[in-house]
Short mmCIF file of C-alpha atoms and ligand atoms in Angstrom, two decimals:
data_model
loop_
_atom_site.label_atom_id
_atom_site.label_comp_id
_atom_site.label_asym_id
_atom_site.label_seq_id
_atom_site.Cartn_x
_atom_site.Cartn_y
_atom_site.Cartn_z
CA UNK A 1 74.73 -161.40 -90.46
CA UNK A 2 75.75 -160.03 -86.72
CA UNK A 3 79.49 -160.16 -85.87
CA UNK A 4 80.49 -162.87 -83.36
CA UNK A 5 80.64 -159.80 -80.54
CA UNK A 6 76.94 -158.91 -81.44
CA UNK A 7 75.75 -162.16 -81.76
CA UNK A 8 76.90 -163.48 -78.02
CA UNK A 9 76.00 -160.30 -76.18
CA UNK A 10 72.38 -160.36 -77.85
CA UNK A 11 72.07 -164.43 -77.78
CA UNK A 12 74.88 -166.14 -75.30
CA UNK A 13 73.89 -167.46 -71.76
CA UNK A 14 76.05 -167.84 -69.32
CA UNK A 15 77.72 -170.64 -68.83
CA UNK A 16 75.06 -173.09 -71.28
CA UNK A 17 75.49 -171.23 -74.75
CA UNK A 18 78.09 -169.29 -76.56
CA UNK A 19 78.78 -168.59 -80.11
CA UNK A 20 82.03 -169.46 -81.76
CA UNK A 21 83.50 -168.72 -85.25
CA UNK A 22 84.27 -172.26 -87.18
CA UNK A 23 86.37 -171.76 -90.44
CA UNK A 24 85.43 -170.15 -93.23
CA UNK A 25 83.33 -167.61 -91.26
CA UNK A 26 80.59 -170.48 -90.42
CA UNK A 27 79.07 -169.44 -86.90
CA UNK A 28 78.24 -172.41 -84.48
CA UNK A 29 76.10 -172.42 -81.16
CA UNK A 30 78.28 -174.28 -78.97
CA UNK A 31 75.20 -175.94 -75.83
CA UNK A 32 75.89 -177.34 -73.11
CA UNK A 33 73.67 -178.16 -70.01
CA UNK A 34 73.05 -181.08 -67.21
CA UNK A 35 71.74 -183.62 -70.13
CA UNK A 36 73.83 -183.11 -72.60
CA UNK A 37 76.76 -180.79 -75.04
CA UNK A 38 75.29 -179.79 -78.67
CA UNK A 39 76.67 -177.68 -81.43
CA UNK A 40 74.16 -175.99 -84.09
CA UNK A 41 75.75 -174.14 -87.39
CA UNK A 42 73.97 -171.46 -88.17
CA UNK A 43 74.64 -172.24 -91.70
CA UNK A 44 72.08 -174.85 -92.77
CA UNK A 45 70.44 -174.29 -89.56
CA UNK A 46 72.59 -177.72 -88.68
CA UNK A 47 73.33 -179.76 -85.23
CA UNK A 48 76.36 -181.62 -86.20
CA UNK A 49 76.65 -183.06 -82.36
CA UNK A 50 74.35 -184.38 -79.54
CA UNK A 51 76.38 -186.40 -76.84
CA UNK A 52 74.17 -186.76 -73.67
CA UNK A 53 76.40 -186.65 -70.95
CA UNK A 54 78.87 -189.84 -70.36
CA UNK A 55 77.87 -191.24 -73.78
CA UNK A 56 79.32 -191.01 -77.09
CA UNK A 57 77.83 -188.36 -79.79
CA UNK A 58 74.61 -189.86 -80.84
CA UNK A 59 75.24 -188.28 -84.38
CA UNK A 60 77.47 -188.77 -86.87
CA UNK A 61 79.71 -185.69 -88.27
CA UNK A 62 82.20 -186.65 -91.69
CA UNK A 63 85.68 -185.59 -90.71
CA UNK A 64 86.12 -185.03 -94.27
CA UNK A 65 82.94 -182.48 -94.36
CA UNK A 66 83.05 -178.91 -96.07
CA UNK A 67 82.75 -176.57 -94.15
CA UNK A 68 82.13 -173.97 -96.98
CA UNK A 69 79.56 -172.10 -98.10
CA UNK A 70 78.04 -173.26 -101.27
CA UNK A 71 78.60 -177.45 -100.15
CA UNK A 72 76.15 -179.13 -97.46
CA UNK A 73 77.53 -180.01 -94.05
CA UNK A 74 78.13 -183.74 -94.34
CA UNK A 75 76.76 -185.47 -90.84
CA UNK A 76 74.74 -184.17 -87.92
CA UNK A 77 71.10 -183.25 -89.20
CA UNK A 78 71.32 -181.55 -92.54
CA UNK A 79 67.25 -179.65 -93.36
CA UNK A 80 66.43 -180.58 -96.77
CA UNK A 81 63.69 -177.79 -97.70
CA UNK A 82 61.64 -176.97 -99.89
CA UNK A 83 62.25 -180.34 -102.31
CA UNK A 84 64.00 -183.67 -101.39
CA UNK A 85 66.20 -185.22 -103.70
CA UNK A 86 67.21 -183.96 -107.23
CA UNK A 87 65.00 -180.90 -107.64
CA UNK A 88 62.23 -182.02 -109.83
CA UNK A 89 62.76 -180.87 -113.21
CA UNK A 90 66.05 -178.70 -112.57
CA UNK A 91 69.10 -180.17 -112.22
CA UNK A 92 71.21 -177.18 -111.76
CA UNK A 93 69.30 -176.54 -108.46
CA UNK A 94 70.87 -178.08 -105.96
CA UNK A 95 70.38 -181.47 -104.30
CA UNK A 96 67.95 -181.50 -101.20
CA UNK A 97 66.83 -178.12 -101.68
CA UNK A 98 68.62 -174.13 -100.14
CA UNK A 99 68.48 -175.41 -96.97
CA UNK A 100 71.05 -176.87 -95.95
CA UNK A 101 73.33 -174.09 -98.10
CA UNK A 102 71.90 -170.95 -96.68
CA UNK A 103 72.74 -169.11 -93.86
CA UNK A 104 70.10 -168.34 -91.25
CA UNK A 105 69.37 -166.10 -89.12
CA UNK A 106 69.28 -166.51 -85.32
CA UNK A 107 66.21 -165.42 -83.36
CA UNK A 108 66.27 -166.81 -80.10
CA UNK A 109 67.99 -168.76 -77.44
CA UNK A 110 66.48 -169.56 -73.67
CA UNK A 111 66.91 -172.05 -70.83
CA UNK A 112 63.59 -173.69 -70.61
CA UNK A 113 62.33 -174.07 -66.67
CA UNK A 114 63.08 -177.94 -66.99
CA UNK A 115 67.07 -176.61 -67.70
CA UNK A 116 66.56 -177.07 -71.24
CA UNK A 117 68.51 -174.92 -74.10
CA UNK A 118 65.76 -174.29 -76.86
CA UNK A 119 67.18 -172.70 -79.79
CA UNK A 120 65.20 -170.93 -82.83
CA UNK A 121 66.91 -170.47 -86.18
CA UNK A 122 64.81 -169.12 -89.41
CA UNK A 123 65.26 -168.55 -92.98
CA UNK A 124 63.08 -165.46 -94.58
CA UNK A 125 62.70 -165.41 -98.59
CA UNK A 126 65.10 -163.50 -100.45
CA UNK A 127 65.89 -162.57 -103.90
CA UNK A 128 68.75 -165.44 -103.18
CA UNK A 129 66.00 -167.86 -102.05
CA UNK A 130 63.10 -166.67 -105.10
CA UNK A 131 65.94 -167.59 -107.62
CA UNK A 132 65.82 -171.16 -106.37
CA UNK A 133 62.20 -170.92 -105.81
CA UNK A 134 59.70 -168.19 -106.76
CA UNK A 135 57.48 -167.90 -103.22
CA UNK A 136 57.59 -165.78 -100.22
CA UNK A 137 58.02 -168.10 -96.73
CA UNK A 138 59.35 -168.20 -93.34
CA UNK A 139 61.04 -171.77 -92.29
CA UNK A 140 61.52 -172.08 -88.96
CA UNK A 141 64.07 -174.44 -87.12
CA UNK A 142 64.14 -174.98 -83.40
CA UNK A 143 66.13 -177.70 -81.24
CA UNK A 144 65.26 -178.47 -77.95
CA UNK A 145 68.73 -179.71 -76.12
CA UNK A 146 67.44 -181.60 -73.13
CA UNK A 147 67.22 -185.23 -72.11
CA UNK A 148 65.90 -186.13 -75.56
CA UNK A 149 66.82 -184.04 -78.76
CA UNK A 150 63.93 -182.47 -80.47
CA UNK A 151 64.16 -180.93 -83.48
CA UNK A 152 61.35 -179.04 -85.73
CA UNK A 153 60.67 -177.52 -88.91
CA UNK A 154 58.16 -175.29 -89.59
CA UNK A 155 57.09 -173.66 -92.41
CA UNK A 156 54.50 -170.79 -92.70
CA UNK A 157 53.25 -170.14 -96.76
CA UNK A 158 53.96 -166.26 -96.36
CA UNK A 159 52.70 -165.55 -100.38
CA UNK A 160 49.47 -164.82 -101.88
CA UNK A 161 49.34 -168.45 -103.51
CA UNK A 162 49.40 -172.17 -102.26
CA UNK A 163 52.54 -173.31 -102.61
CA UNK A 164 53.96 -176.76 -102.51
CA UNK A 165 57.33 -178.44 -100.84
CA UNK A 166 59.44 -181.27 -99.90
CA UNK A 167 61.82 -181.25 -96.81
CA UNK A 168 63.56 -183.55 -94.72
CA UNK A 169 65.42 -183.64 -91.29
CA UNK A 170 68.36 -186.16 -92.65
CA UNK A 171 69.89 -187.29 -89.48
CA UNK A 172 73.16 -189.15 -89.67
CA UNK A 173 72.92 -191.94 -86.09
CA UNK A 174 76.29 -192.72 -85.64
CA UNK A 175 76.85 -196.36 -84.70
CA UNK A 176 80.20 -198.14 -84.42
CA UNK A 177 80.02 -200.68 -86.75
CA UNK A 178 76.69 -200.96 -89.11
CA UNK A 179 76.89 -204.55 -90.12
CA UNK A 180 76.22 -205.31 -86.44
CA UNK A 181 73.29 -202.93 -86.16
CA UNK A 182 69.50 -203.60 -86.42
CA UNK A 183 66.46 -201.06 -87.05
CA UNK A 184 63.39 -201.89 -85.46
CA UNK A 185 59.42 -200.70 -86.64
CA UNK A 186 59.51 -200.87 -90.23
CA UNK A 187 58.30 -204.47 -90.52
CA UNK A 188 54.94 -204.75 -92.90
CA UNK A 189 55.63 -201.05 -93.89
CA UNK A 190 55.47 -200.58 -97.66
CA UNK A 191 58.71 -199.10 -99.34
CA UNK A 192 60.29 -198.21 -102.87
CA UNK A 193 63.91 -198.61 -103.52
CA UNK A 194 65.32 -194.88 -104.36
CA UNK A 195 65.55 -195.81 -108.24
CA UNK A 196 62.55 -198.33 -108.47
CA UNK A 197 59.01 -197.61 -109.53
CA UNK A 198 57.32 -200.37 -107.84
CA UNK A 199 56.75 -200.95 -104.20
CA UNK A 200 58.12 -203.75 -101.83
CA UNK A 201 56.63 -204.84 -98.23
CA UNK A 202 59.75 -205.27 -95.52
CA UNK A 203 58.92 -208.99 -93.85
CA UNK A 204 61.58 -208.75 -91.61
CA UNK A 205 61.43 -207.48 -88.39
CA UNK A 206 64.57 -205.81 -88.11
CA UNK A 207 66.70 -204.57 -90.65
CA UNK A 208 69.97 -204.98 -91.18
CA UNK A 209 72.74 -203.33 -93.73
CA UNK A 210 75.09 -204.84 -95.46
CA UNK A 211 75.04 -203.11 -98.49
CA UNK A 212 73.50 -199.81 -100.12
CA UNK A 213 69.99 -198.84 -98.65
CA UNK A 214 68.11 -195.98 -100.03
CA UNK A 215 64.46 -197.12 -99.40
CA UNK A 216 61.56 -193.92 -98.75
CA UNK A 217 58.87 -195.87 -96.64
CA UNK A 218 55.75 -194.70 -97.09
CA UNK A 219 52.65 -194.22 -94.33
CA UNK A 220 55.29 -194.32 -91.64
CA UNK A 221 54.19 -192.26 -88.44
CA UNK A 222 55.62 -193.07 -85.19
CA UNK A 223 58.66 -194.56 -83.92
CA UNK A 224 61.54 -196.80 -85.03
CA UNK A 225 64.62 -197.86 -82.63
CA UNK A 226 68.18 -198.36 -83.65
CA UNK A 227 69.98 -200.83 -81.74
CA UNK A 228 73.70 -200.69 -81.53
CA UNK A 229 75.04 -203.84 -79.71
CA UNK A 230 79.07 -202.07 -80.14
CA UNK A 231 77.95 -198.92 -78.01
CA UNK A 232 75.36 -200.88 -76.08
CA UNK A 233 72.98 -198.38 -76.85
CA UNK A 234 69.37 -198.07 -78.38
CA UNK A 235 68.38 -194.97 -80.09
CA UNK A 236 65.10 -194.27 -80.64
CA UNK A 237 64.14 -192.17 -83.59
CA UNK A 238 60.26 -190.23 -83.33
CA UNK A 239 58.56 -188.37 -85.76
CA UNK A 240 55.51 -186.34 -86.23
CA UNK A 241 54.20 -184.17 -89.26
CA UNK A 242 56.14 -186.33 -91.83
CA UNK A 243 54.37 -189.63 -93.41
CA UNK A 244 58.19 -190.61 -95.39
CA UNK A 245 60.91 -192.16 -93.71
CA UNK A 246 63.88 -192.45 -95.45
CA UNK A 247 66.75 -195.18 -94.68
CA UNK A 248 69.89 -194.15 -96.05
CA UNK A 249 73.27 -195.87 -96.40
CA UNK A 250 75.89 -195.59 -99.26
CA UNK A 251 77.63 -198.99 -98.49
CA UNK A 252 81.04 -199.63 -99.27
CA UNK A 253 81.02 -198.26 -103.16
CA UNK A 254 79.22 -195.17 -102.91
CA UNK A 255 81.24 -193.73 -99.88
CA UNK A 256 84.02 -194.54 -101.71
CA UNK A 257 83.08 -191.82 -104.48
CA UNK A 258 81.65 -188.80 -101.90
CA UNK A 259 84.91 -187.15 -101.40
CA UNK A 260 83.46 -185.35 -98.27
CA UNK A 261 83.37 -188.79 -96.66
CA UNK A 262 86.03 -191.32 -95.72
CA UNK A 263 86.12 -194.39 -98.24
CA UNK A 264 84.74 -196.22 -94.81
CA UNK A 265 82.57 -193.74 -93.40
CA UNK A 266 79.47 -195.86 -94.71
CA UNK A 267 80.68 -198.08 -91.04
CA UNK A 268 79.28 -195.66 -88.79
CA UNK A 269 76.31 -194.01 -89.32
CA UNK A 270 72.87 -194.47 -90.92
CA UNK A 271 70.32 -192.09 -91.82
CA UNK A 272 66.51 -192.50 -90.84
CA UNK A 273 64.66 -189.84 -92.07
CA UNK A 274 61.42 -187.89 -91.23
CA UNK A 275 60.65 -187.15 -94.41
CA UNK A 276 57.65 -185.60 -96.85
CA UNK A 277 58.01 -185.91 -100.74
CA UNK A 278 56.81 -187.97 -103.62
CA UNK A 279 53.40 -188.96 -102.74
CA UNK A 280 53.50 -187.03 -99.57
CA UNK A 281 54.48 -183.29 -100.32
CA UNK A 282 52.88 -181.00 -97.97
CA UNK A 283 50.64 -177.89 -99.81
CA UNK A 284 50.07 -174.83 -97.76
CA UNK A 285 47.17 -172.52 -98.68
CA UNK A 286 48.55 -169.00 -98.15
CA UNK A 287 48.97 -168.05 -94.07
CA UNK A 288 49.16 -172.13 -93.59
CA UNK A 289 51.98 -173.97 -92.00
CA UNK A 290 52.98 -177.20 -91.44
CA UNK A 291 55.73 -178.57 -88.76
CA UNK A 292 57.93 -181.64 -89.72
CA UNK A 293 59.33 -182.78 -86.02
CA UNK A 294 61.97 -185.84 -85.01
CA UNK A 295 63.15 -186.41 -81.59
CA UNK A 296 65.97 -188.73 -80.85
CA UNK A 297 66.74 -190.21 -77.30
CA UNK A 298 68.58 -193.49 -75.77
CA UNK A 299 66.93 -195.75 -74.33
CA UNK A 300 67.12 -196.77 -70.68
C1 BG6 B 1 69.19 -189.44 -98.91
C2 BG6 B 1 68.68 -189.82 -100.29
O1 BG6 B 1 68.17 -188.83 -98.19
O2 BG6 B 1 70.29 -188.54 -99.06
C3 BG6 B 1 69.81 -190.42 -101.10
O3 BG6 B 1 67.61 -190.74 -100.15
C4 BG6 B 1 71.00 -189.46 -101.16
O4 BG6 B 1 69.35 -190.72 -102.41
C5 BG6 B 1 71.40 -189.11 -99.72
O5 BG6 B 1 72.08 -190.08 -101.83
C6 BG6 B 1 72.59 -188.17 -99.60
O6 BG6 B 1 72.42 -187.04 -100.39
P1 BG6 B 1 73.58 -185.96 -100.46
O7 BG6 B 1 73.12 -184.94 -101.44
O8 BG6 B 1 73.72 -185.37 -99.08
O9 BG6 B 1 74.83 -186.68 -100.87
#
């Protein structure tokens, strides 16, 4: 990887985007424009904050997080790629795929002509990545810091056979106090409980959390809206290129035993997902690619 020096006179601009050295060597893209500040890690190709101006961050970043290489980033928009979940019949690979644990490589950063910041990130196979996972690939993240944030994965089958993956965009909202909090869209969709077989139909038009969610909807396209009364704030969640969406919460018990996470971090934050796995895995004849996008905004 480029030095800090190399990497802000080749990719810095003045006074939107610079590059700064967080501990343990991890390099972060620190954005900032008329709509809103950001900060990407390079490592895990990761925004861990999106506060459009006068509001507070719209994700959710663990104080208690690693910042180390080897351990996910806990909060912000972890990229789980190329398989969701346990891998499937490897434990010793790690959770949620390489993505999130590898370091990539920065290719370009521009103001857009609408005063945007649009940032490209990618990951290249490897001998590191063909020990997780035999194929050749390029993955591709770019964020698009503007009124709204957009973020997109794409991934272009670079070998001389189809291949097949998971991934996920696994944003962490950050709301003040979850009990109070409803998520709208999901009602009629068809879901299955992370360690269930069978499927259940939501009735409800919102959803609320109480306790531990880990639910993959299924056929979900579109968008869902997270309603925060506490920060008197909506955020709307969109998604295109992903057919999952995953609502994740650990509840009291489970944040409790994730030592990057305060015993009460569960409060504030949820995850919803663009997602594709279990039925929905996306295959890629070779030279194919597929994008897996989410934008998040407030609503007016
Ligand atoms: C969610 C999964 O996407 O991520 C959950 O549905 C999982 O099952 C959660 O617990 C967090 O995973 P991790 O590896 O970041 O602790």
């Amino acid at each position: 990887m480029m030095d800090i020096n190399n990497l802000n006179a080749k990719f810095s601009i003045p006074g939107h985007l610079s590059l700064i050295e967080l501990d343990n060597q991890i390099i972060s893209l620190n954005i900032t424009n008329n709509f809103a500040d950001a900060q990407i890690s390079l490592y895990g190709a990761q925004i861990i904050s999106y506060t459009p101006k006068n509001e507070v961050d719209i994700l959710w970043l663990s104080p208690n997080s690693y910042f180390t290489e080897g351990k996910a980033i806990r909060g912000g928009v972890p990229v789980c790629f190329p398989w969701f979940g346990p891998h499937p019949s490897d434990q010793s690979k790690p959770q949620h795929g390489f993505g999130r644990i590898s370091n990539w490589e920065l290719a370009e950063t521009r103001l857009t002509s609408k005063d945007e910041i649009e940032v490209k990130l990618r990951l290249q196979s490897s001998p590191a990545t063909k020990s997780y996972w035999p194929f050749d690939f390029l993955a591709e993240m770019t964020f698009l810091i503007g009124k709204t944030l957009t973020i997109t994965l794409k991934v272009t089958n670079q070998s001389d056979l189809p291949f097949e993956y998971s991934c996920a965009l696994h944003n962490y909202l950050r709301v003040k106090e979850i009990k109070d909090c409803a998520i709208l869209g999901l009602q009629d969709c068809l879901y299955q409980e992370d360690s269930e077989k069978i499927m259940h139909t939501q009735k409800e038009a919102k959803l609320t959390i109480n306790q531990e969610v880990d639910r993959n909807y299924s056929n979900t396209a579109g968008y869902y809206s997270l309603v925060d009364p506490n920060h008197n704030r909506t955020i709307r969640i969109h998604k295109t290129g992903s057919l999952i969406t995953t609502v994740w919460n650990p509840g009291s018990q489970k944040s409790q035993s994730l030592k990057d996470m305060p015993d009460d971090g569960y409060k504030n934050f949820v995850c919803i997902e663009a997602v594709n796995a279990l039925l929905n895995t996306i295959k890629l004849a070779p030279g194919e690619a597929h994008e897996t996008s989410t934008k998040l905004e407030l609503e007016d």
